[in-house]
Amino acid sequence: MTFRTIIEPFRIHSVEPLRMTTPGERRAALDAAGHNLFSLRAEDVLIDLLTDSGTGAMSRDQWAGIQRGDESYAGSPSWFRFLESVQDLFPFGHVIPTHQGRAAEKILFSVLGGPGRIVPNNTHFDTTRANVELTGATAVDLVIPEGRDPSSLHPFKGNMDLDALDALLTEHGAEEVPVVFVTITNNSGGGQPVSLENLHGVRAVCDRHGVSLFLDACRFAENAWFIREREPGQADRDVADIVREMASLADGMTMSAKKDPLGNIGGWLAMDDAELAERCRTILVITEGFPTYGGLAGRDLEALAQGLREAVQHDYLRYRIRSTAYLGDALLAAGIPVVQPIGGHAVYLDAGRLLAHLDPLEFPGQSLAAALYTEGGVRGCEIGSVMFGLQPDGSERPAAMELVRLAIPRRTYTQSHIDYVIEVCERVAAGAADLPGYRITSEPRPLRHFTATYEPIT
Ligand code: F0G
């Protein structure tokens, strides 16, 4: 018999205090931050759902690994334990450690990018897009049409549009397209998974055109769990085995180990092509560090070696995916529009629908995120026209969706924290029609959302 309640498959071993604040204190803090939630002091946030990146709780065994960390400059045993863990799941011949995912992107696109080049992806994450564009190349998003529709119930809304990919490769060919990327799960599209069938399809299109395929694999374990749950014929498979099949379809990968590998820092670049690896390692040595530690300390490599083993455990993944859906299902039951189906690492509020009185360029997502903070100290992240609206030529174009992401740090908050978040969302939704639009008063570029300042439109 199975129980209705899926409990956290751990007990708490060490705690961090949370600081309670009043609505007046939060309004003042937000004013001082130029209305940008990234500019708040984290102590002024009660429940921090800004990101699931590097914010998870490490396990007892990961902390034990930290003690075991060997800080030899070259050839540390911690490096070999890390390498073994990575290659157990992703058996690429060359693994290049970096301090986080965007460093892996920067190195790879320094080699593969450049003016006139085109990089297709189901949906580029913002740092991935920025690293492609920084080289003068063009980043193109080719997710299936259902992936842009917040209410479509397609089980694999992260899938690549294979016809669109084929058309792009037919037009531009391998000279202009150095690599095809698939992001698993599709973060910017709602944390939606990509099916094995679709990955096989992308591989076939790439083979037809002689182009290599890389995975942006940050949330590979959550993606594999969705495959196990949703894809015909996969229900009895071990998640690690599904991950290996995903890896076998690709020529390489970039990874932010701050997500599914359960690290607070870390990443890597991996590939089979020895010549490409050599060119990447050259940049690594100049910008990150020696090839057996990259941008990381030996202790970080140990934490990741252990985190990777925990990331594919079924009890953990069942809890992880269920606890994200718990939040999403409760919001749906309260009539609050969210991206469906509920993704793996986050619940995405549909600010475009909830704040339908605002134009996309009045930044409904920013408005909703600010309101969640002032109401209850909950910090989420706009994923909409602030993040994606500013074009390389300086013009503004509304994003495909206006979302606020409530990302769930791994193993960090309990069900009662989430019950509180649900209450805050309900209160804000009740007054959503009165929330103001925002205008941007200063912005850097690219990646303006991190440090832009705003003011409400009165
Ligand atoms: N790719 C994806 C799909 C990501 O979600 C991220 C980071 C990166 C690459 C870059 O990795 O942060 O280690 O440099 N996403 C975080 C987020 C920041 O909040 O979603 P990084």
Tab-separated table of C-alpha atoms and ligand atoms in Angstrom:
chain	number	residue	atom	x	y	z
A	1	MET	CA	0.000	0.000	0.000
A	2	THR	CA	1.337	3.436	-0.823
A	3	PHE	CA	0.728	6.456	1.367
A	4	ARG	CA	-0.798	9.749	0.222
A	5	THR	CA	1.963	11.772	1.903
A	6	ILE	CA	5.370	11.666	0.271
A	7	ILE	CA	7.715	12.682	3.068
A	8	GLU	CA	11.094	14.369	2.838
A	9	PRO	CA	13.451	11.350	2.630
A	10	PHE	CA	15.862	12.815	5.192
A	11	ARG	CA	15.849	14.230	8.673
A	12	ILE	CA	17.426	17.533	9.657
A	13	HIS	CA	20.975	17.458	10.980
A	14	SER	CA	21.921	21.147	11.112
A	15	VAL	CA	19.655	24.187	10.881
A	16	GLU	CA	19.902	27.777	9.677
A	17	PRO	CA	17.749	30.445	11.311
A	18	LEU	CA	15.239	32.447	9.275
A	19	ARG	CA	14.661	36.103	10.143
A	20	MET	CA	11.073	37.322	10.307
A	21	THR	CA	10.398	40.800	8.856
A	22	THR	CA	7.361	43.104	8.721
A	23	PRO	CA	5.718	44.323	5.483
A	24	GLY	CA	7.038	47.839	6.254
A	25	GLU	CA	10.621	46.532	6.557
A	26	ARG	CA	10.235	44.662	3.289
A	27	ARG	CA	8.875	47.698	1.440
A	28	ALA	CA	11.856	49.742	2.656
A	29	ALA	CA	14.296	46.980	1.682
A	30	LEU	CA	12.787	46.752	-1.804
A	31	ASP	CA	12.914	50.524	-2.275
A	32	ALA	CA	16.571	50.544	-1.245
A	33	ALA	CA	17.206	47.732	-3.757
A	34	GLY	CA	15.795	49.760	-6.668
A	35	HIS	CA	12.892	47.257	-6.728
A	36	ASN	CA	15.279	44.570	-7.969
A	37	LEU	CA	14.935	41.360	-5.952
A	38	PHE	CA	18.514	40.367	-6.857
A	39	SER	CA	19.734	43.472	-4.982
A	40	LEU	CA	18.128	42.529	-1.647
A	41	ARG	CA	20.164	41.315	1.285
A	42	ALA	CA	19.339	37.625	1.624
A	43	GLU	CA	18.695	38.055	5.378
A	44	ASP	CA	15.724	40.227	4.423
A	45	VAL	CA	14.187	37.283	2.544
A	46	LEU	CA	12.121	34.716	4.425
A	47	ILE	CA	11.642	31.970	1.829
A	48	ASP	CA	14.196	32.282	-0.962
A	49	LEU	CA	12.906	30.787	-4.207
A	50	LEU	CA	15.086	32.975	-6.416
A	51	THR	CA	16.948	29.953	-7.719
A	52	ASP	CA	17.574	26.255	-7.230
A	53	SER	CA	21.203	26.897	-8.193
A	54	GLY	CA	23.801	26.255	-5.515
A	55	THR	CA	21.177	26.797	-2.806
A	56	GLY	CA	20.483	23.177	-1.880
A	57	ALA	CA	21.382	21.425	1.352
A	58	MET	CA	24.314	19.045	1.182
A	59	SER	CA	24.063	15.637	2.761
A	60	ARG	CA	26.067	14.221	5.680
A	61	ASP	CA	28.102	12.214	3.175
A	62	GLN	CA	28.825	15.290	1.062
A	63	TRP	CA	30.094	17.149	4.142
A	64	ALA	CA	32.228	14.112	4.931
A	65	GLY	CA	33.635	14.426	1.399
A	66	ILE	CA	34.500	18.062	2.101
A	67	GLN	CA	36.769	16.820	4.917
A	68	ARG	CA	38.348	14.256	2.616
A	69	GLY	CA	39.101	16.884	-0.049
A	70	ASP	CA	42.689	16.723	-1.229
A	71	GLU	CA	44.035	20.078	-2.386
A	72	SER	CA	46.949	18.862	-4.488
A	73	TYR	CA	47.393	21.197	-7.420
A	74	ALA	CA	47.672	18.372	-9.943
A	75	GLY	CA	46.288	14.826	-9.947
A	76	SER	CA	44.436	15.013	-6.640
A	77	PRO	CA	42.581	11.828	-5.594
A	78	SER	CA	39.504	14.072	-5.229
A	79	TRP	CA	39.729	14.796	-8.953
A	80	PHE	CA	39.760	11.083	-9.767
A	81	ARG	CA	36.752	10.413	-7.526
A	82	PHE	CA	34.921	13.285	-9.263
A	83	LEU	CA	35.906	12.006	-12.706
A	84	GLU	CA	34.710	8.498	-11.887
A	85	SER	CA	31.325	9.788	-10.690
A	86	VAL	CA	30.851	11.977	-13.766
A	87	GLN	CA	31.867	9.267	-16.217
A	88	ASP	CA	29.689	6.678	-14.495
A	89	LEU	CA	26.681	8.692	-15.735
A	90	PHE	CA	28.169	10.614	-18.667
A	91	PRO	CA	30.906	8.438	-20.179
A	92	PHE	CA	32.552	11.140	-22.300
A	93	GLY	CA	36.273	10.728	-22.891
A	94	HIS	CA	37.197	14.264	-21.803
A	95	VAL	CA	35.868	15.957	-18.673
A	96	ILE	CA	36.898	19.554	-18.031
A	97	PRO	CA	35.978	20.896	-14.577
A	98	THR	CA	34.870	24.540	-14.264
A	99	HIS	CA	33.714	26.715	-11.389
A	100	GLN	CA	30.152	26.738	-12.694
A	101	GLY	CA	28.055	26.151	-15.778
A	102	ARG	CA	28.567	29.487	-17.483
A	103	ALA	CA	32.338	29.043	-17.382
A	104	ALA	CA	31.897	25.809	-19.356
A	105	GLU	CA	29.682	27.705	-21.819
A	106	LYS	CA	32.178	30.527	-22.135
A	107	ILE	CA	35.014	28.133	-22.959
A	108	LEU	CA	33.027	26.059	-25.441
A	109	PHE	CA	31.564	28.999	-27.348
A	110	SER	CA	34.926	30.791	-27.427
A	111	VAL	CA	36.021	27.823	-29.519
A	112	LEU	CA	32.834	27.046	-31.477
A	113	GLY	CA	31.152	30.456	-31.749
A	114	GLY	CA	31.993	33.554	-33.750
A	115	PRO	CA	30.316	35.911	-36.216
A	116	GLY	CA	28.138	34.152	-38.771
A	117	ARG	CA	27.711	31.045	-36.596
A	118	ILE	CA	24.256	29.879	-35.440
A	119	VAL	CA	23.561	27.778	-32.326
A	120	PRO	CA	20.127	26.142	-32.059
A	121	ASN	CA	18.782	25.025	-28.667
A	122	ASN	CA	15.315	24.023	-27.469
A	123	THR	CA	15.572	27.181	-25.309
A	124	HIS	CA	18.827	28.873	-24.365
A	125	PHE	CA	19.184	29.713	-20.702
A	126	ASP	CA	20.127	33.400	-20.344
A	127	THR	CA	23.843	32.812	-19.658
A	128	THR	CA	24.019	30.334	-22.538
A	129	ARG	CA	22.443	32.830	-24.916
A	130	ALA	CA	24.735	35.596	-23.649
A	131	ASN	CA	27.839	33.430	-24.115
A	132	VAL	CA	26.779	32.558	-27.675
A	133	GLU	CA	25.997	36.189	-28.539
A	134	LEU	CA	29.177	37.508	-26.927
A	135	THR	CA	31.167	35.758	-29.673
A	136	GLY	CA	29.037	37.385	-32.372
A	137	ALA	CA	27.104	34.166	-33.070
A	138	THR	CA	23.301	33.911	-33.134
A	139	ALA	CA	21.305	31.868	-30.600
A	140	VAL	CA	18.064	30.350	-31.950
A	141	ASP	CA	15.341	28.728	-29.797
A	142	LEU	CA	13.467	25.862	-31.476
A	143	VAL	CA	11.248	24.342	-28.772
A	144	ILE	CA	7.998	22.705	-29.960
A	145	PRO	CA	5.014	25.116	-30.162
A	146	GLU	CA	3.425	23.490	-27.049
A	147	GLY	CA	6.512	24.587	-25.105
A	148	ARG	CA	5.493	28.222	-25.556
A	149	ASP	CA	1.900	27.688	-24.409
A	150	PRO	CA	1.680	27.886	-20.581
A	151	SER	CA	-1.524	25.813	-20.454
A	152	SER	CA	-0.626	23.020	-22.900
A	153	LEU	CA	-0.480	19.665	-21.073
A	154	HIS	CA	2.047	18.037	-23.406
A	155	PRO	CA	4.167	15.662	-21.253
A	156	PHE	CA	7.481	16.728	-22.830
A	157	LYS	CA	7.148	20.439	-23.460
A	158	GLY	CA	10.926	20.822	-23.567
A	159	ASN	CA	11.153	18.842	-26.827
A	160	MET	CA	12.967	20.278	-29.807
A	161	ASP	CA	10.900	21.060	-32.898
A	162	LEU	CA	12.569	18.518	-35.200
A	163	ASP	CA	11.143	19.960	-38.436
A	164	ALA	CA	12.326	23.449	-37.519
A	165	LEU	CA	15.773	22.068	-36.630
A	166	ASP	CA	15.964	20.151	-39.900
A	167	ALA	CA	14.936	23.278	-41.846
A	168	LEU	CA	17.559	25.396	-40.075
A	169	LEU	CA	20.298	22.851	-40.729
A	170	THR	CA	19.207	22.464	-44.363
A	171	GLU	CA	19.440	26.222	-44.851
A	172	HIS	CA	22.681	26.851	-42.959
A	173	GLY	CA	24.544	23.522	-42.803
A	174	ALA	CA	27.462	22.396	-40.704
A	175	GLU	CA	29.695	25.311	-41.768
A	176	GLU	CA	27.440	27.797	-39.995
A	177	VAL	CA	26.017	25.589	-37.229
A	178	PRO	CA	28.921	24.291	-35.107
A	179	VAL	CA	26.737	22.462	-32.553
A	180	VAL	CA	23.114	21.757	-31.649
A	181	PHE	CA	22.207	22.100	-27.964
A	182	VAL	CA	19.382	20.492	-25.990
A	183	THR	CA	18.691	21.857	-22.503
A	184	ILE	CA	17.408	19.244	-20.054
A	185	THR	CA	15.126	20.150	-18.447
A	186	ASN	CA	14.121	23.251	-20.398
A	187	ASN	CA	14.583	25.814	-17.632
A	188	SER	CA	13.470	28.971	-19.409
A	189	GLY	CA	10.454	27.141	-20.843
A	190	GLY	CA	9.134	26.094	-17.420
A	191	GLY	CA	11.438	23.297	-16.225
A	192	GLN	CA	9.864	21.004	-18.796
A	193	PRO	CA	11.473	17.707	-19.770
A	194	VAL	CA	12.696	16.409	-23.115
A	195	SER	CA	11.725	12.852	-24.063
A	196	LEU	CA	14.178	10.117	-25.006
A	197	GLU	CA	12.281	9.762	-28.271
A	198	ASN	CA	12.879	13.460	-29.028
A	199	LEU	CA	16.575	13.166	-28.148
A	200	HIS	CA	16.863	10.215	-30.557
A	201	GLY	CA	15.123	12.416	-33.141
A	202	VAL	CA	17.539	15.311	-32.594
A	203	ARG	CA	20.458	12.887	-32.900
A	204	ALA	CA	19.115	11.616	-36.240
A	205	VAL	CA	18.711	15.177	-37.603
A	206	CYS	CA	22.244	16.069	-36.430
A	207	ASP	CA	23.646	12.913	-38.062
A	208	ARG	CA	21.919	13.749	-41.358
A	209	HIS	CA	23.624	17.139	-41.400
A	210	GLY	CA	26.937	16.139	-39.845
A	211	VAL	CA	26.540	18.442	-36.831
A	212	SER	CA	27.427	17.514	-33.239
A	213	LEU	CA	24.937	17.475	-30.370
A	214	PHE	CA	25.617	18.763	-26.852
A	215	LEU	CA	23.414	18.610	-23.753
A	216	ASP	CA	23.019	21.480	-21.308
A	217	ALA	CA	22.441	18.880	-18.642
A	218	CYS	CA	21.984	20.839	-15.375
A	219	ARG	CA	18.733	19.088	-14.469
A	220	PHE	CA	19.470	15.727	-16.064
A	221	ALA	CA	18.211	13.638	-13.117
A	222	GLU	CA	14.864	15.420	-12.938
A	223	ASN	CA	14.564	15.024	-16.721
A	224	ALA	CA	15.314	11.304	-16.432
A	225	TRP	CA	12.723	10.903	-13.661
A	226	PHE	CA	10.079	12.491	-15.902
A	227	ILE	CA	11.072	10.094	-18.689
A	228	ARG	CA	10.647	7.202	-16.265
A	229	GLU	CA	7.231	8.467	-15.178
A	230	ARG	CA	5.835	9.649	-18.498
A	231	GLU	CA	7.466	7.956	-21.458
A	232	PRO	CA	6.006	4.628	-22.644
A	233	GLY	CA	8.211	1.655	-21.796
A	234	GLN	CA	10.469	3.502	-19.319
A	235	ALA	CA	8.662	2.915	-16.014
A	236	ASP	CA	10.808	0.005	-14.831
A	237	ARG	CA	14.185	1.461	-15.673
A	238	ASP	CA	16.820	2.689	-13.283
A	239	VAL	CA	17.202	6.474	-13.582
A	240	ALA	CA	20.986	6.153	-13.883
A	241	ASP	CA	20.451	3.897	-16.868
A	242	ILE	CA	18.157	6.462	-18.530
A	243	VAL	CA	20.785	9.141	-17.906
A	244	ARG	CA	23.410	6.984	-19.621
A	245	GLU	CA	21.149	6.573	-22.621
A	246	MET	CA	20.663	10.365	-22.817
A	247	ALA	CA	24.423	10.833	-22.659
A	248	SER	CA	25.012	8.173	-25.327
A	249	LEU	CA	22.998	10.270	-27.792
A	250	ALA	CA	25.218	13.331	-27.357
A	251	ASP	CA	28.774	14.236	-28.350
A	252	GLY	CA	29.312	16.329	-25.255
A	253	MET	CA	27.744	18.397	-22.526
A	254	THR	CA	27.925	21.479	-20.376
A	255	MET	CA	26.922	21.199	-16.719
A	256	SER	CA	26.137	23.483	-13.849
A	257	ALA	CA	26.800	21.226	-10.862
A	258	LYS	CA	24.867	23.699	-8.701
A	259	LYS	CA	21.627	22.020	-9.770
A	260	ASP	CA	21.014	18.271	-9.905
A	261	PRO	CA	24.570	17.306	-8.807
A	262	LEU	CA	23.669	18.844	-5.432
A	263	GLY	CA	26.691	21.127	-5.167
A	264	ASN	CA	26.934	24.676	-3.893
A	265	ILE	CA	29.431	25.431	-6.656
A	266	GLY	CA	30.842	23.618	-9.682
A	267	GLY	CA	30.376	22.620	-13.268
A	268	TRP	CA	32.016	20.878	-16.170
A	269	LEU	CA	32.377	20.610	-19.887
A	270	ALA	CA	32.695	17.141	-21.395
A	271	MET	CA	33.073	15.719	-24.870
A	272	ASP	CA	34.473	12.860	-26.914
A	273	ASP	CA	36.307	14.950	-29.524
A	274	ALA	CA	39.963	15.021	-28.409
A	275	GLU	CA	40.920	17.965	-30.599
A	276	LEU	CA	38.053	20.115	-29.369
A	277	ALA	CA	38.921	19.099	-25.783
A	278	GLU	CA	42.502	20.202	-26.290
A	279	ARG	CA	41.408	23.663	-27.473
A	280	CYS	CA	39.003	23.986	-24.551
A	281	ARG	CA	41.636	22.885	-22.015
A	282	THR	CA	43.978	25.571	-23.278
A	283	ILE	CA	41.405	28.224	-22.422
A	284	LEU	CA	40.626	26.442	-19.140
A	285	VAL	CA	44.211	26.660	-17.980
A	286	ILE	CA	44.293	30.396	-18.680
A	287	THR	CA	40.881	31.295	-17.237
A	288	GLU	CA	39.865	28.643	-14.660
A	289	GLY	CA	42.749	26.475	-13.548
A	290	PHE	CA	44.744	23.306	-14.117
A	291	PRO	CA	42.756	20.529	-15.854
A	292	THR	CA	42.440	18.361	-12.725
A	293	TYR	CA	40.655	21.017	-10.694
A	294	GLY	CA	39.391	23.680	-13.124
A	295	GLY	CA	37.795	26.372	-11.048
A	296	LEU	CA	37.230	24.157	-8.010
A	297	ALA	CA	38.863	23.149	-4.750
A	298	GLY	CA	39.490	19.442	-4.141
A	299	ARG	CA	36.785	19.530	-1.451
A	300	ASP	CA	34.247	20.802	-3.995
A	301	LEU	CA	35.113	17.918	-6.313
A	302	GLU	CA	34.455	15.473	-3.437
A	303	ALA	CA	31.069	17.051	-2.660
A	304	LEU	CA	30.080	16.691	-6.304
A	305	ALA	CA	31.332	13.116	-6.604
A	306	GLN	CA	28.974	12.168	-3.771
A	307	GLY	CA	26.166	14.525	-4.886
A	308	LEU	CA	26.011	12.853	-8.283
A	309	ARG	CA	25.394	9.499	-6.619
A	310	GLU	CA	22.565	10.932	-4.504
A	311	ALA	CA	21.039	12.807	-7.455
A	312	VAL	CA	19.901	9.634	-9.195
A	313	GLN	CA	18.423	7.867	-6.142
A	314	HIS	CA	14.773	7.091	-6.734
A	315	ASP	CA	13.512	8.005	-3.232
A	316	TYR	CA	15.127	11.414	-3.574
A	317	LEU	CA	13.791	12.075	-7.076
A	318	ARG	CA	10.283	10.878	-6.207
A	319	TYR	CA	10.222	13.361	-3.298
A	320	ARG	CA	11.861	16.110	-5.351
A	321	ILE	CA	9.393	16.016	-8.244
A	322	ARG	CA	6.394	15.408	-5.965
A	323	SER	CA	7.240	18.315	-3.658
A	324	THR	CA	7.470	20.746	-6.592
A	325	ALA	CA	4.122	19.495	-7.889
A	326	TYR	CA	2.658	19.912	-4.371
A	327	LEU	CA	3.183	23.671	-4.643
A	328	GLY	CA	1.960	23.855	-8.234
A	329	ASP	CA	-1.141	21.741	-7.625
A	330	ALA	CA	-2.134	23.879	-4.624
A	331	LEU	CA	-1.815	27.081	-6.658
A	332	LEU	CA	-3.876	25.599	-9.483
A	333	ALA	CA	-6.538	24.514	-6.977
A	334	ALA	CA	-6.613	28.145	-5.751
A	335	GLY	CA	-7.264	29.320	-9.318
A	336	ILE	CA	-3.780	30.822	-9.793
A	337	PRO	CA	-2.469	30.336	-13.359
A	338	VAL	CA	0.800	28.395	-13.517
A	339	VAL	CA	2.725	26.728	-16.310
A	340	GLN	CA	1.489	23.177	-16.745
A	341	PRO	CA	2.395	20.438	-16.316
A	342	ILE	CA	4.360	21.402	-13.204
A	343	GLY	CA	8.095	21.286	-13.981
A	344	GLY	CA	10.883	19.626	-12.042
A	345	HIS	CA	12.710	22.355	-10.154
A	346	ALA	CA	10.249	25.216	-10.048
A	347	VAL	CA	6.695	26.399	-10.327
A	348	TYR	CA	6.189	29.168	-12.879
A	349	LEU	CA	3.391	31.634	-12.176
A	350	ASP	CA	1.769	32.998	-15.336
A	351	ALA	CA	2.097	36.714	-14.588
A	352	GLY	CA	0.864	37.581	-18.083
A	353	ARG	CA	-2.533	36.091	-17.232
A	354	LEU	CA	-2.672	37.050	-13.556
A	355	LEU	CA	-1.773	40.686	-14.329
A	356	ALA	CA	-3.614	40.842	-17.661
A	357	HIS	CA	-4.189	44.572	-17.156
A	358	LEU	CA	-0.475	45.234	-17.834
A	359	ASP	CA	1.296	45.400	-21.183
A	360	PRO	CA	4.264	42.942	-21.424
A	361	LEU	CA	6.653	45.907	-21.530
A	362	GLU	CA	5.203	47.135	-18.227
A	363	PHE	CA	6.844	43.961	-16.885
A	364	PRO	CA	4.011	42.041	-15.177
A	365	GLY	CA	6.489	39.429	-13.915
A	366	GLN	CA	8.570	42.056	-12.136
A	367	SER	CA	5.376	43.470	-10.594
A	368	LEU	CA	4.220	40.076	-9.355
A	369	ALA	CA	7.649	39.153	-7.977
A	370	ALA	CA	7.847	42.461	-6.079
A	371	ALA	CA	4.366	41.872	-4.601
A	372	LEU	CA	5.234	38.340	-3.400
A	373	TYR	CA	8.204	39.782	-1.581
A	374	THR	CA	6.404	42.683	0.099
A	375	GLU	CA	3.415	40.488	1.029
A	376	GLY	CA	5.298	37.572	2.562
A	377	GLY	CA	9.064	37.833	2.134
A	378	VAL	CA	9.005	35.255	-0.670
A	379	ARG	CA	11.626	35.894	-3.338
A	380	GLY	CA	10.983	34.573	-6.858
A	381	CYS	CA	12.493	35.501	-10.205
A	382	GLU	CA	10.975	37.215	-13.235
A	383	ILE	CA	11.376	35.166	-16.397
A	384	GLY	CA	9.806	37.343	-19.041
A	385	SER	CA	10.356	40.594	-20.852
A	386	VAL	CA	12.893	41.916	-18.336
A	387	MET	CA	15.066	38.841	-18.894
A	388	PHE	CA	14.479	38.400	-22.635
A	389	GLY	CA	12.952	41.641	-23.978
A	390	LEU	CA	16.108	43.622	-24.727
A	391	GLN	CA	17.388	42.696	-28.213
A	392	PRO	CA	21.062	42.839	-29.253
A	393	ASP	CA	20.223	45.953	-31.368
A	394	GLY	CA	18.833	47.758	-28.291
A	395	SER	CA	15.147	47.444	-29.198
A	396	GLU	CA	12.532	45.864	-26.891
A	397	ARG	CA	10.408	42.882	-27.859
A	398	PRO	CA	7.963	41.150	-25.490
A	399	ALA	CA	9.135	37.704	-24.366
A	400	ALA	CA	7.152	34.614	-25.385
A	401	MET	CA	5.764	34.336	-21.820
A	402	GLU	CA	5.619	36.550	-18.735
A	403	LEU	CA	6.478	34.235	-15.861
A	404	VAL	CA	7.610	34.381	-12.245
A	405	ARG	CA	9.654	31.386	-11.282
A	406	LEU	CA	9.431	30.004	-7.774
A	407	ALA	CA	12.477	27.718	-7.823
A	408	ILE	CA	12.724	25.105	-5.098
A	409	PRO	CA	16.185	24.674	-3.559
A	410	ARG	CA	16.952	20.980	-3.171
A	411	ARG	CA	16.303	19.400	0.286
A	412	THR	CA	16.110	22.864	1.899
A	413	TYR	CA	12.518	23.782	2.747
A	414	THR	CA	9.889	21.605	4.400
A	415	GLN	CA	6.236	21.196	3.536
A	416	SER	CA	5.177	23.858	6.072
A	417	HIS	CA	7.446	26.410	4.395
A	418	ILE	CA	5.708	25.592	1.130
A	419	ASP	CA	2.258	25.824	2.755
A	420	TYR	CA	3.200	29.364	3.793
A	421	VAL	CA	4.314	30.193	0.212
A	422	ILE	CA	0.927	28.980	-1.036
A	423	GLU	CA	-0.821	31.348	1.374
A	424	VAL	CA	1.305	34.304	0.248
A	425	CYS	CA	0.534	33.546	-3.404
A	426	GLU	CA	-3.198	33.350	-2.655
A	427	ARG	CA	-3.160	36.756	-0.970
A	428	VAL	CA	-1.210	38.409	-3.771
A	429	ALA	CA	-3.417	36.825	-6.436
A	430	ALA	CA	-6.523	38.226	-4.721
A	431	GLY	CA	-5.200	41.770	-5.256
A	432	ALA	CA	-3.412	41.161	-8.573
A	433	ALA	CA	-5.675	43.463	-10.623
A	434	ASP	CA	-4.396	46.462	-8.633
A	435	LEU	CA	-0.657	45.767	-8.981
A	436	PRO	CA	1.289	48.482	-10.847
A	437	GLY	CA	3.404	48.165	-13.972
A	438	TYR	CA	7.132	48.959	-13.765
A	439	ARG	CA	9.586	50.903	-15.881
A	440	ILE	CA	13.342	50.319	-15.946
A	441	THR	CA	15.389	53.271	-14.712
A	442	SER	CA	18.867	51.834	-15.355
A	443	GLU	CA	20.165	48.673	-16.961
A	444	PRO	CA	23.465	47.084	-17.904
A	445	ARG	CA	23.613	44.635	-20.815
A	446	PRO	CA	23.602	41.820	-21.504
A	447	LEU	CA	21.823	40.095	-18.548
A	448	ARG	CA	20.187	43.300	-17.361
A	449	HIS	CA	17.841	41.534	-14.946
A	450	PHE	CA	20.608	40.963	-12.384
A	451	THR	CA	21.286	44.638	-11.676
A	452	ALA	CA	18.615	46.776	-13.375
A	453	THR	CA	16.700	49.272	-11.211
A	454	TYR	CA	12.990	49.969	-11.584
A	455	GLU	CA	10.199	52.232	-10.475
A	456	PRO	CA	6.490	51.488	-10.304
A	457	ILE	CA	4.347	53.297	-12.880
A	458	THR	CA	1.837	55.361	-10.936
B	1	F0G	N1	22.052	26.276	-18.162
B	1	F0G	C1	20.882	26.245	-17.507
B	1	F0G	C2	19.735	25.497	-18.083
B	1	F0G	C3	20.765	26.895	-16.276
B	1	F0G	O1	19.601	26.847	-15.632
B	1	F0G	C4	21.879	27.586	-15.740
B	1	F0G	C5	21.778	28.310	-14.489
B	1	F0G	C6	23.073	27.588	-16.447
B	1	F0G	C7	23.123	26.905	-17.666
B	1	F0G	C8	24.307	28.316	-15.957
B	1	F0G	O2	24.868	27.659	-14.875
B	1	F0G	O3	24.650	29.274	-12.974
B	1	F0G	O4	26.274	27.391	-12.888
B	1	F0G	O5	26.683	29.306	-14.370
B	1	F0G	N2	20.706	28.592	-13.954
B	1	F0G	C9	20.498	29.240	-12.683
B	1	F0G	C10	19.028	29.450	-12.483
B	1	F0G	C11	21.295	30.451	-12.440
B	1	F0G	O6	18.665	30.161	-11.537
B	1	F0G	O7	18.227	28.874	-13.216
B	1	F0G	P1	25.667	28.462	-13.710
